[in-house]
Amino acid sequence: MRKLLLLKTIIDILWIISMPILLIILFIIPYIFLSDDYSSIPIKINENTISHIDFISKGVLSIMASSTLLVLYCIYLFKKVLLLFSQRRMFDDSVLINLNKIGEILIWFSIINIIGSFIYNLNLNKVSFEISISPLILTLSLGLFFMVLSEIFKIAKDTKEENDLTV
Amino acid sequence: MPIVINLDVMLAKRKMRSKELAEIIGITTANLSILKSGKAKAVRFSTLEAICKALECQPADILEYIEE
């Protein structure tokens, strides 16, 4: 269980570090809408450096910036799951629900960012075809992995229950 | 579940208490209670064998199939 303790510590530190990011995002969203000059603060979202944007791009970028809040929520849920693990409540219903929720949120985060990036680039006529392992595809896979993990935990929970009721 | 456990009937016939049977067959009273109440999902052959030996009966005296 030392590995779990290490992971829990890392996630706890990550959660504490994430708090200023929350404030930055809450500052960035109104900034995107109110300002037209982006030279003072360089903004880079998903490898797109923001220089000058119109109203559609503003909307897309603020949605993409807001989607980062989803990742923060995922970290919070993961923190809760690890806490339950450390309490030896591996097969608690909350674990199954939270793992599934983390998966769904990561998938939504990826979809929002993929579509957002596409619309932003389309708006700037910068559409290009690229074959590479995108971090968003990895996030999407991670989301699916969490959902599969939730299903596996459900099977394990049922097996444990059956084992407990074997006389 | 269509499998009914008639353990309490056999216990009454043999005038034996659950606690006594649990001690003889070496399982906890809580597990025996699970078996008696029909909440058990499975019974090990070793447990069934011990119960039959203690109550001097056949598995069919304890387990019964009733169609739902």
Coordinates of N, CA and C in Angstrom, one line a residue:
Chain A
M1 N 0.8 -1.2 0.0 CA 0.0 0.0 0.0 C 0.9 1.3 0.0
R2 N 2.2 1.1 -0.1 CA 3.1 2.3 -0.1 C 2.9 3.1 -1.4
K3 N 2.6 2.3 -2.5 CA 2.4 2.9 -3.8 C 1.1 3.8 -3.8
L4 N 0.1 3.3 -3.1 CA -1.2 4.0 -3.0 C -0.9 5.3 -2.2
L5 N -0.2 5.2 -1.2 CA 0.2 6.4 -0.3 C 0.9 7.4 -1.2
L6 N 1.8 6.9 -2.0 CA 2.6 7.8 -2.9 C 1.7 8.5 -3.9
L7 N 0.8 7.7 -4.5 CA -0.1 8.3 -5.5 C -1.0 9.3 -4.9
K8 N -1.5 8.9 -3.7 CA -2.4 9.8 -3.0 C -1.8 11.2 -2.6
T9 N -0.5 11.1 -2.2 CA 0.3 12.3 -1.9 C 0.4 13.2 -3.2
I10 N 0.8 12.5 -4.3 CA 1.0 13.2 -5.6 C -0.3 13.9 -6.0
I11 N -1.4 13.2 -5.9 CA -2.7 13.8 -6.3 C -3.2 14.9 -5.3
D12 N -2.9 14.7 -4.0 CA -3.2 15.8 -3.1 C -2.4 17.1 -3.4
I13 N -1.1 16.9 -3.7 CA -0.3 18.0 -4.1 C -0.8 18.7 -5.4
L14 N -1.1 17.8 -6.3 CA -1.7 18.3 -7.6 C -3.0 19.1 -7.4
W15 N -3.8 18.6 -6.5 CA -5.1 19.3 -6.2 C -4.8 20.7 -5.6
I16 N -3.8 20.8 -4.7 CA -3.5 22.0 -4.0 C -2.9 23.0 -5.1
I17 N -2.0 22.5 -6.0 CA -1.4 23.3 -7.0 C -2.5 23.8 -8.0
S18 N -3.6 22.9 -8.2 CA -4.6 23.3 -9.2 C -5.5 24.5 -8.7
M19 N -5.5 24.7 -7.4 CA -6.4 25.8 -6.9 C -6.1 27.2 -7.6
P20 N -4.8 27.6 -7.7 CA -4.6 28.9 -8.4 C -5.0 28.8 -9.9
I21 N -4.9 27.6 -10.5 CA -5.4 27.5 -11.9 C -6.9 27.8 -12.0
L22 N -7.6 27.4 -11.0 CA -9.1 27.6 -11.0 C -9.3 29.2 -11.0
L23 N -8.5 29.9 -10.2 CA -8.7 31.3 -10.2 C -8.2 32.0 -11.5
I24 N -7.2 31.4 -12.1 CA -6.7 31.9 -13.4 C -7.7 31.8 -14.5
I25 N -8.4 30.6 -14.5 CA -9.4 30.3 -15.5 C -10.6 31.2 -15.3
L26 N -11.0 31.4 -14.1 CA -12.1 32.4 -13.8 C -11.7 33.8 -14.2
F27 N -10.4 34.1 -14.3 CA -10.0 35.4 -14.7 C -9.9 35.5 -16.2
I28 N -9.5 34.4 -16.8 CA -9.3 34.3 -18.3 C -10.6 34.4 -19.1
I29 N -11.6 33.7 -18.6 CA -12.9 33.7 -19.4 C -13.4 35.1 -19.6
P30 N -13.6 36.0 -18.5 CA -14.1 37.3 -18.8 C -13.1 38.1 -19.7
Y31 N -11.7 37.8 -19.5 CA -10.7 38.5 -20.2 C -10.8 38.3 -21.7
I32 N -11.1 37.0 -22.0 CA -11.3 36.6 -23.5 C -12.4 37.4 -24.1
F33 N -13.5 37.6 -23.3 CA -14.6 38.3 -23.9 C -14.4 39.8 -23.9
L34 N -13.8 40.3 -22.9 CA -13.7 41.8 -22.8 C -12.5 42.4 -23.6
S35 N -11.4 41.7 -23.7 CA -10.3 42.3 -24.4 C -10.2 41.9 -25.9
D36 N -9.6 42.8 -26.6 CA -9.4 42.5 -28.0 C -7.9 42.4 -28.3
D37 N -7.1 42.9 -27.4 CA -5.6 42.8 -27.6 C -5.1 41.7 -26.7
Y38 N -4.5 40.7 -27.4 CA -3.9 39.6 -26.7 C -2.4 39.5 -26.6
S39 N -1.8 40.7 -27.0 CA -0.4 40.7 -27.0 C 0.2 40.8 -25.6
S40 N -0.5 41.5 -24.7 CA 0.0 41.7 -23.3 C 0.2 40.3 -22.6
I41 N -0.8 39.5 -22.6 CA -0.7 38.2 -22.0 C -0.8 37.1 -23.1
P42 N 0.3 36.3 -23.3 CA 0.3 35.3 -24.3 C -0.6 34.1 -23.8
I43 N -1.6 33.8 -24.6 CA -2.5 32.7 -24.3 C -2.3 31.6 -25.3
K44 N -2.1 30.4 -24.8 CA -1.9 29.3 -25.6 C -2.9 28.1 -25.2
I45 N -3.8 27.8 -26.0 CA -4.7 26.7 -25.7 C -4.5 25.6 -26.7
N46 N -4.2 24.4 -26.3 CA -4.0 23.2 -27.2 C -3.1 23.6 -28.4
E47 N -2.0 24.1 -28.1 CA -1.0 24.4 -29.1 C -1.4 25.5 -30.0
N48 N -2.5 26.2 -29.7 CA -2.9 27.3 -30.6 C -2.6 28.6 -29.8
T49 N -1.6 29.4 -30.3 CA -1.3 30.7 -29.7 C -2.4 31.7 -30.1
I50 N -3.0 32.3 -29.1 CA -4.1 33.2 -29.4 C -3.5 34.6 -29.6
S51 N -3.7 35.2 -30.8 CA -3.3 36.5 -31.1 C -4.4 37.5 -31.3
H52 N -5.2 37.3 -32.3 CA -6.4 38.1 -32.5 C -7.6 37.2 -32.8
I53 N -8.7 37.5 -32.2 CA -9.8 36.6 -32.4 C -11.1 37.4 -32.5
D54 N -12.1 36.8 -33.2 CA -13.4 37.4 -33.3 C -14.3 36.8 -32.3
F55 N -15.6 37.1 -32.4 CA -16.6 36.7 -31.4 C -16.8 35.2 -31.4
I56 N -16.8 34.5 -32.5 CA -17.0 33.0 -32.6 C -15.8 32.4 -31.8
S57 N -14.6 32.8 -32.2 CA -13.4 32.3 -31.5 C -13.4 32.5 -30.0
K58 N -13.9 33.7 -29.6 CA -14.0 34.0 -28.2 C -14.9 33.0 -27.5
G59 N -16.0 32.7 -28.1 CA -16.9 31.7 -27.5 C -16.3 30.4 -27.4
V60 N -15.6 30.0 -28.5 CA -15.0 28.6 -28.5 C -13.9 28.6 -27.5
L61 N -13.1 29.6 -27.4 CA -11.9 29.6 -26.5 C -12.4 29.6 -25.0
S62 N -13.5 30.4 -24.8 CA -14.0 30.4 -23.4 C -14.5 29.0 -23.0
I63 N -15.2 28.4 -23.9 CA -15.7 27.0 -23.7 C -14.5 26.1 -23.4
M64 N -13.5 26.2 -24.2 CA -12.3 25.3 -24.0 C -11.6 25.6 -22.7
A65 N -11.5 26.9 -22.3 CA -10.9 27.3 -21.0 C -11.8 26.7 -19.9
S66 N -13.1 26.8 -20.0 CA -14.0 26.3 -19.0 C -13.9 24.8 -18.8
S67 N -13.6 24.1 -20.0 CA -13.5 22.6 -19.9 C -12.3 22.2 -19.0
T68 N -11.4 23.1 -18.8 CA -10.3 22.8 -17.8 C -10.8 22.5 -16.4
L69 N -12.0 23.2 -16.2 CA -12.6 23.0 -14.8 C -13.0 21.6 -14.7
L70 N -13.4 20.9 -15.8 CA -13.8 19.5 -15.8 C -12.7 18.7 -15.3
V71 N -11.4 19.0 -15.8 CA -10.3 18.2 -15.4 C -10.0 18.4 -13.9
L72 N -10.2 19.6 -13.4 CA -10.1 19.9 -11.9 C -11.1 19.0 -11.1
Y73 N -12.3 18.9 -11.7 CA -13.3 18.1 -11.0 C -12.9 16.6 -11.0
C74 N -12.3 16.2 -12.1 CA -11.8 14.8 -12.2 C -10.7 14.5 -11.1
I75 N -9.8 15.5 -11.0 CA -8.8 15.4 -9.9 C -9.4 15.2 -8.6
Y76 N -10.4 16.0 -8.3 CA -11.2 16.0 -7.0 C -11.8 14.6 -6.8
L77 N -12.5 14.1 -7.9 CA -13.1 12.8 -7.8 C -12.1 11.7 -7.6
F78 N -10.9 11.8 -8.3 CA -9.9 10.8 -8.2 C -9.3 10.8 -6.7
K79 N -9.2 12.0 -6.2 CA -8.7 12.2 -4.8 C -9.7 11.4 -3.8
K80 N -11.0 11.5 -4.1 CA -12.0 10.9 -3.3 C -11.9 9.4 -3.4
V81 N -11.7 8.9 -4.7 CA -11.5 7.4 -4.9 C -10.3 6.9 -4.1
L82 N -9.2 7.7 -4.2 CA -8.0 7.2 -3.5 C -8.1 7.2 -2.0
L83 N -8.9 8.1 -1.5 CA -9.2 8.2 -0.1 C -10.0 6.9 0.4
L84 N -11.0 6.5 -0.5 CA -11.7 5.3 -0.2 C -10.8 4.1 -0.3
F85 N -9.9 4.1 -1.2 CA -8.9 3.0 -1.3 C -8.1 2.9 -0.1
S86 N -7.6 4.0 0.4 CA -6.8 4.0 1.6 C -7.6 3.6 2.8
Q87 N -8.9 3.7 2.8 CA -9.8 3.2 3.9 C -10.2 1.8 3.7
R88 N -9.6 1.1 2.7 CA -9.9 -0.3 2.4 C -11.3 -0.5 1.9
R89 N -11.9 0.6 1.4 CA -13.3 0.5 0.9 C -13.2 0.4 -0.7
M90 N -12.5 -0.6 -1.2 CA -12.3 -0.7 -2.6 C -13.6 -1.0 -3.4
F91 N -14.5 -1.7 -2.8 CA -15.7 -2.1 -3.6 C -16.9 -1.3 -3.2
D92 N -16.7 -0.1 -2.6 CA -17.8 0.8 -2.3 C -18.5 1.3 -3.5
D93 N -19.8 1.6 -3.4 CA -20.5 2.1 -4.6 C -20.0 3.4 -5.1
S94 N -19.5 4.2 -4.1 CA -18.9 5.5 -4.5 C -17.7 5.4 -5.5
V95 N -16.9 4.3 -5.3 CA -15.8 4.1 -6.1 C -16.2 3.8 -7.6
L96 N -17.2 2.9 -7.7 CA -17.7 2.6 -9.0 C -18.3 3.9 -9.7
I97 N -19.1 4.6 -8.9 CA -19.8 5.8 -9.5 C -18.7 6.8 -9.9
N98 N -17.7 7.1 -9.0 CA -16.7 8.1 -9.3 C -15.8 7.7 -10.4
L99 N -15.4 6.5 -10.5 CA -14.6 6.0 -11.7 C -15.3 6.2 -13.0
N100 N -16.6 5.9 -13.0 CA -17.4 6.0 -14.2 C -17.6 7.5 -14.6
K101 N -17.8 8.3 -13.5 CA -17.9 9.8 -13.7 C -16.6 10.4 -14.2
I102 N -15.5 10.0 -13.7 CA -14.2 10.5 -14.2 C -14.0 10.2 -15.7
G103 N -14.4 8.9 -16.0 CA -14.3 8.5 -17.4 C -15.2 9.4 -18.3
E104 N -16.4 9.6 -17.9 CA -17.3 10.4 -18.7 C -16.8 11.8 -18.9
I105 N -16.4 12.4 -17.8 CA -15.9 13.8 -17.8 C -14.7 13.9 -18.7
L106 N -13.7 12.9 -18.6 CA -12.5 13.0 -19.5 C -12.9 12.9 -21.0
I107 N -13.9 12.1 -21.3 CA -14.4 11.9 -22.7 C -15.0 13.3 -23.1
W108 N -15.9 13.8 -22.3 CA -16.5 15.1 -22.6 C -15.4 16.2 -22.8
F109 N -14.4 16.2 -21.9 CA -13.3 17.2 -22.0 C -12.6 17.1 -23.4
S110 N -12.3 15.8 -23.8 CA -11.6 15.6 -25.0 C -12.5 16.0 -26.2
I111 N -13.8 15.6 -26.2 CA -14.6 16.0 -27.3 C -14.8 17.5 -27.4
I112 N -15.0 18.2 -26.3 CA -15.1 19.7 -26.3 C -13.8 20.3 -26.9
N113 N -12.6 19.8 -26.5 CA -11.4 20.4 -27.0 C -11.1 20.1 -28.4
I114 N -11.4 18.8 -28.8 CA -11.2 18.5 -30.2 C -12.1 19.3 -31.1
I115 N -13.4 19.4 -30.8 CA -14.3 20.2 -31.6 C -13.9 21.7 -31.5
G116 N -13.6 22.1 -30.3 CA -13.2 23.5 -30.1 C -12.0 23.9 -31.0
S117 N -10.9 23.1 -30.9 CA -9.7 23.3 -31.7 C -10.0 23.4 -33.2
F118 N -10.9 22.4 -33.6 CA -11.2 22.4 -35.0 C -12.0 23.7 -35.5
I119 N -13.0 24.1 -34.6 CA -13.7 25.3 -35.0 C -12.8 26.5 -35.0
Y120 N -11.9 26.6 -34.0 CA -11.0 27.7 -33.9 C -10.1 27.8 -35.1
N121 N -9.5 26.7 -35.5 CA -8.7 26.6 -36.6 C -9.4 26.9 -37.9
L122 N -10.6 26.4 -38.0 CA -11.5 26.6 -39.2 C -11.8 28.1 -39.4
N123 N -12.1 28.7 -38.2 CA -12.4 30.1 -38.2 C -11.2 31.0 -38.7
L124 N -10.0 30.5 -38.4 CA -8.8 31.2 -38.8 C -8.2 30.7 -40.1
N125 N -9.0 29.8 -40.8 CA -8.5 29.2 -42.1 C -7.2 28.5 -41.9
K126 N -7.0 27.8 -40.8 CA -5.7 27.2 -40.5 C -5.9 25.7 -40.5
V127 N -6.9 25.2 -41.2 CA -7.2 23.7 -41.1 C -6.1 22.9 -41.8
S128 N -5.6 22.0 -41.0 CA -4.5 21.1 -41.6 C -4.8 19.7 -41.1
F129 N -4.2 18.8 -41.9 CA -4.4 17.4 -41.6 C -3.1 16.9 -41.0
E130 N -3.2 16.2 -39.9 CA -2.0 15.9 -39.1 C -2.2 14.5 -38.6
I131 N -1.2 13.6 -38.8 CA -1.2 12.3 -38.1 C -0.2 12.2 -37.0
S132 N -0.7 12.2 -35.8 CA 0.2 12.1 -34.6 C -0.6 11.7 -33.4
I133 N 0.1 11.3 -32.4 CA -0.6 10.9 -31.2 C -0.9 12.2 -30.4
S134 N -2.2 12.6 -30.6 CA -2.6 13.8 -29.9 C -2.8 13.6 -28.4
P135 N -2.5 14.5 -27.5 CA -2.8 14.3 -26.1 C -4.3 14.2 -25.9
L136 N -5.1 14.8 -26.7 CA -6.5 14.7 -26.6 C -7.0 13.3 -26.8
I137 N -6.4 12.6 -27.8 CA -6.8 11.2 -28.1 C -6.4 10.3 -26.9
L138 N -5.2 10.7 -26.3 CA -4.8 9.9 -25.1 C -5.8 10.2 -23.9
T139 N -6.2 11.4 -23.8 CA -7.2 11.7 -22.8 C -8.5 11.0 -23.0
L140 N -8.9 10.9 -24.3 CA -10.1 10.2 -24.6 C -10.0 8.7 -24.3
S141 N -8.8 8.1 -24.6 CA -8.6 6.7 -24.2 C -8.6 6.5 -22.7
L142 N -8.0 7.5 -22.0 CA -7.9 7.4 -20.5 C -9.3 7.5 -20.0
G143 N -10.2 8.3 -20.6 CA -11.6 8.4 -20.1 C -12.3 7.0 -20.3
L144 N -12.1 6.4 -21.5 CA -12.7 5.1 -21.7 C -12.1 4.0 -20.8
F145 N -10.8 4.2 -20.5 CA -10.1 3.2 -19.6 C -10.8 3.3 -18.2
F146 N -11.1 4.5 -17.7 CA -11.7 4.7 -16.4 C -13.1 4.1 -16.4
M147 N -13.8 4.2 -17.5 CA -15.2 3.6 -17.6 C -15.1 2.1 -17.6
V148 N -14.1 1.5 -18.3 CA -13.9 0.1 -18.3 C -13.5 -0.4 -16.9
L149 N -12.6 0.4 -16.2 CA -12.2 0.1 -14.9 C -13.4 0.1 -13.9
S150 N -14.3 1.0 -14.1 CA -15.6 1.0 -13.3 C -16.4 -0.2 -13.5
E151 N -16.5 -0.7 -14.8 CA -17.2 -1.9 -15.1 C -16.5 -3.1 -14.4
I152 N -15.2 -3.2 -14.5 CA -14.4 -4.3 -13.9 C -14.6 -4.3 -12.4
F153 N -14.6 -3.1 -11.8 CA -14.8 -3.0 -10.3 C -16.2 -3.5 -10.0
K154 N -17.2 -3.3 -10.9 CA -18.6 -3.8 -10.6 C -18.6 -5.3 -10.6
I155 N -17.9 -5.9 -11.6 CA -17.8 -7.3 -11.7 C -17.1 -7.9 -10.4
A156 N -16.0 -7.2 -10.0 CA -15.3 -7.6 -8.8 C -16.1 -7.5 -7.6
K157 N -16.9 -6.5 -7.5 CA -17.8 -6.3 -6.4 C -18.9 -7.4 -6.3
D158 N -19.4 -7.7 -7.4 CA -20.4 -8.8 -7.5 C -19.8 -10.1 -7.1
T159 N -18.6 -10.4 -7.6 CA -17.9 -11.6 -7.2 C -17.6 -11.7 -5.7
K160 N -17.2 -10.6 -5.2 CA -16.9 -10.5 -3.7 C -18.1 -10.8 -2.9
E161 N -19.3 -10.2 -3.4 CA -20.5 -10.4 -2.7 C -20.9 -11.8 -2.7
E162 N -20.7 -12.4 -3.9 CA -21.1 -13.9 -4.0 C -20.2 -14.7 -3.1
N163 N -18.9 -14.4 -3.1 CA -18.0 -15.1 -2.3 C -18.3 -14.9 -0.8
D164 N -18.7 -13.7 -0.4 CA -19.1 -13.5 1.0 C -20.4 -14.3 1.4
L165 N -21.2 -14.6 0.4 CA -22.5 -15.3 0.7 C -22.3 -16.8 0.4
T166 N -21.1 -17.2 0.2 CA -20.9 -18.7 0.1 C -20.6 -19.3 1.4
V167 N -21.4 -20.3 1.8 CA -21.3 -20.9 3.1 C -20.5 -22.2 3.0
Chain B
M1 N -35.5 -17.2 -4.8 CA -34.7 -18.3 -5.5 C -35.5 -19.6 -5.4
P2 N -35.5 -20.4 -6.5 CA -36.3 -21.7 -6.4 C -35.7 -22.7 -5.5
I3 N -34.5 -22.6 -5.0 CA -33.9 -23.6 -4.1 C -34.2 -23.1 -2.7
V4 N -34.9 -24.0 -2.0 CA -35.3 -23.7 -0.6 C -34.5 -24.5 0.4
I5 N -34.0 -23.9 1.4 CA -33.2 -24.5 2.4 C -34.1 -24.9 3.6
N6 N -34.2 -26.2 3.9 CA -35.0 -26.7 5.0 C -34.2 -27.1 6.2
L7 N -33.2 -26.3 6.4 CA -32.3 -26.6 7.5 C -33.0 -26.5 8.9
D8 N -33.8 -25.5 9.0 CA -34.5 -25.3 10.3 C -35.4 -26.4 10.6
V9 N -36.0 -27.0 9.6 CA -36.9 -28.2 9.7 C -36.1 -29.4 10.3
M10 N -34.9 -29.6 9.6 CA -34.1 -30.7 10.1 C -33.5 -30.5 11.5
L11 N -33.2 -29.2 11.8 CA -32.7 -28.9 13.1 C -33.8 -29.2 14.2
A12 N -35.1 -28.8 13.8 CA -36.2 -29.1 14.7 C -36.4 -30.6 14.9
K13 N -36.3 -31.4 13.8 CA -36.4 -32.8 13.9 C -35.4 -33.5 14.7
R14 N -34.1 -32.9 14.6 CA -33.0 -33.5 15.4 C -32.9 -32.9 16.8
K15 N -33.8 -31.9 17.1 CA -33.8 -31.2 18.3 C -32.4 -30.6 18.6
M16 N -31.9 -29.9 17.6 CA -30.6 -29.3 17.7 C -30.6 -27.8 17.5
R17 N -29.8 -27.1 18.2 CA -29.8 -25.6 18.1 C -28.8 -25.2 17.0
S18 N -29.1 -24.1 16.4 CA -28.2 -23.6 15.3 C -26.8 -23.4 15.8
K19 N -26.6 -22.9 17.0 CA -25.3 -22.6 17.6 C -24.5 -23.9 17.7
E20 N -25.2 -25.0 18.1 CA -24.6 -26.3 18.3 C -24.1 -26.8 16.9
L21 N -25.0 -26.7 15.9 CA -24.7 -27.2 14.6 C -23.5 -26.4 14.0
A22 N -23.5 -25.1 14.3 CA -22.4 -24.3 13.8 C -21.1 -24.7 14.4
E23 N -21.1 -25.0 15.7 CA -19.9 -25.5 16.3 C -19.4 -26.8 15.8
I24 N -20.4 -27.7 15.5 CA -20.0 -29.1 15.0 C -19.4 -29.0 13.7
I25 N -20.0 -28.2 12.8 CA -19.5 -28.2 11.4 C -18.4 -27.2 11.2
G26 N -18.2 -26.3 12.2 CA -17.1 -25.4 12.1 C -17.3 -24.2 11.2
I27 N -18.5 -23.7 11.3 CA -18.7 -22.4 10.6 C -19.3 -21.4 11.6
T28 N -19.3 -20.1 11.3 CA -19.8 -19.2 12.2 C -21.4 -19.2 12.3
T29 N -22.0 -18.7 13.4 CA -23.4 -18.7 13.4 C -24.0 -17.7 12.4
A30 N -23.2 -16.7 12.1 CA -23.7 -15.7 11.1 C -23.8 -16.4 9.8
N31 N -22.8 -17.2 9.4 CA -22.9 -17.9 8.1 C -24.0 -18.9 8.1
L32 N -24.2 -19.6 9.2 CA -25.3 -20.5 9.3 C -26.7 -19.8 9.2
S33 N -26.7 -18.6 9.7 CA -27.9 -17.8 9.6 C -28.2 -17.4 8.2
I34 N -27.1 -17.1 7.5 CA -27.2 -16.8 6.0 C -27.8 -17.9 5.3
L35 N -27.3 -19.1 5.6 CA -27.7 -20.4 4.9 C -29.2 -20.6 5.3
K36 N -29.6 -20.5 6.5 CA -30.9 -20.8 7.0 C -32.0 -19.8 6.4
S37 N -31.5 -18.6 6.3 CA -32.5 -17.6 5.7 C -32.6 -17.6 4.2
G38 N -31.8 -18.4 3.6 CA -31.9 -18.5 2.1 C -31.1 -17.4 1.4
K39 N -30.3 -16.6 2.1 CA -29.6 -15.5 1.5 C -28.3 -16.0 0.8
A40 N -27.9 -17.3 1.1 CA -26.6 -17.8 0.6 C -26.7 -18.0 -0.9
K41 N -25.6 -17.6 -1.6 CA -25.6 -17.8 -3.0 C -25.0 -19.1 -3.5
A42 N -24.2 -19.7 -2.6 CA -23.6 -21.0 -2.9 C -23.3 -21.8 -1.6
V43 N -23.3 -23.1 -1.7 CA -22.9 -23.9 -0.5 C -21.7 -24.8 -0.9
R44 N -20.7 -24.8 -0.1 CA -19.5 -25.7 -0.5 C -19.9 -27.1 -0.2
F45 N -19.4 -28.1 -1.0 CA -19.7 -29.5 -0.8 C -19.2 -29.9 0.6
S46 N -18.1 -29.3 1.1 CA -17.5 -29.7 2.4 C -18.5 -29.3 3.5
T47 N -19.2 -28.1 3.4 CA -20.1 -27.6 4.3 C -21.4 -28.6 4.3
L48 N -21.8 -28.9 3.1 CA -23.0 -29.8 2.9 C -22.7 -31.1 3.6
E49 N -21.5 -31.6 3.3 CA -21.1 -32.9 3.9 C -21.1 -32.9 5.4
A50 N -20.6 -31.8 5.9 CA -20.5 -31.7 7.4 C -21.9 -31.6 8.0
I51 N -22.8 -30.8 7.3 CA -24.2 -30.7 7.8 C -24.9 -32.0 7.8
C52 N -24.8 -32.8 6.7 CA -25.4 -34.1 6.5 C -24.9 -35.1 7.6
K53 N -23.6 -35.0 7.9 CA -23.0 -35.8 8.9 C -23.5 -35.5 10.3
A54 N -23.6 -34.2 10.6 CA -24.0 -33.8 11.9 C -25.5 -34.1 12.1
L55 N -26.3 -33.9 11.1 CA -27.8 -34.1 11.2 C -28.2 -35.5 10.8
E56 N -27.3 -36.3 10.3 CA -27.6 -37.7 9.9 C -28.7 -37.7 8.9
C57 N -28.5 -36.9 7.8 CA -29.5 -36.8 6.8 C -28.9 -36.8 5.4
Q58 N -29.7 -36.7 4.4 CA -29.2 -36.6 3.0 C -29.3 -35.1 2.5
P59 N -28.5 -34.7 1.5 CA -28.6 -33.4 1.0 C -30.0 -33.0 0.6
A60 N -30.8 -34.0 0.1 CA -32.2 -33.7 -0.4 C -33.1 -33.3 0.8
D61 N -32.7 -33.7 2.0 CA -33.5 -33.3 3.2 C -33.3 -31.8 3.5
I62 N -32.2 -31.3 3.1 CA -31.9 -29.9 3.4 C -32.3 -29.0 2.2
L63 N -31.9 -29.5 1.0 CA -32.2 -28.6 -0.2 C -33.4 -29.1 -0.9
E64 N -34.2 -28.2 -1.3 CA -35.4 -28.6 -2.1 C -35.6 -27.6 -3.2
Y65 N -36.0 -28.1 -4.4 CA -36.3 -27.3 -5.5 C -37.8 -27.0 -5.7
I66 N -38.2 -25.8 -5.6 CA -39.6 -25.4 -5.8 C -39.7 -24.5 -7.0
E67 N -40.5 -24.8 -8.0 CA -40.6 -24.0 -9.2 C -41.3 -22.7 -8.9
E68 N -40.8 -21.6 -9.4 CA -41.4 -20.3 -9.2 C -42.6 -20.0 -10.0

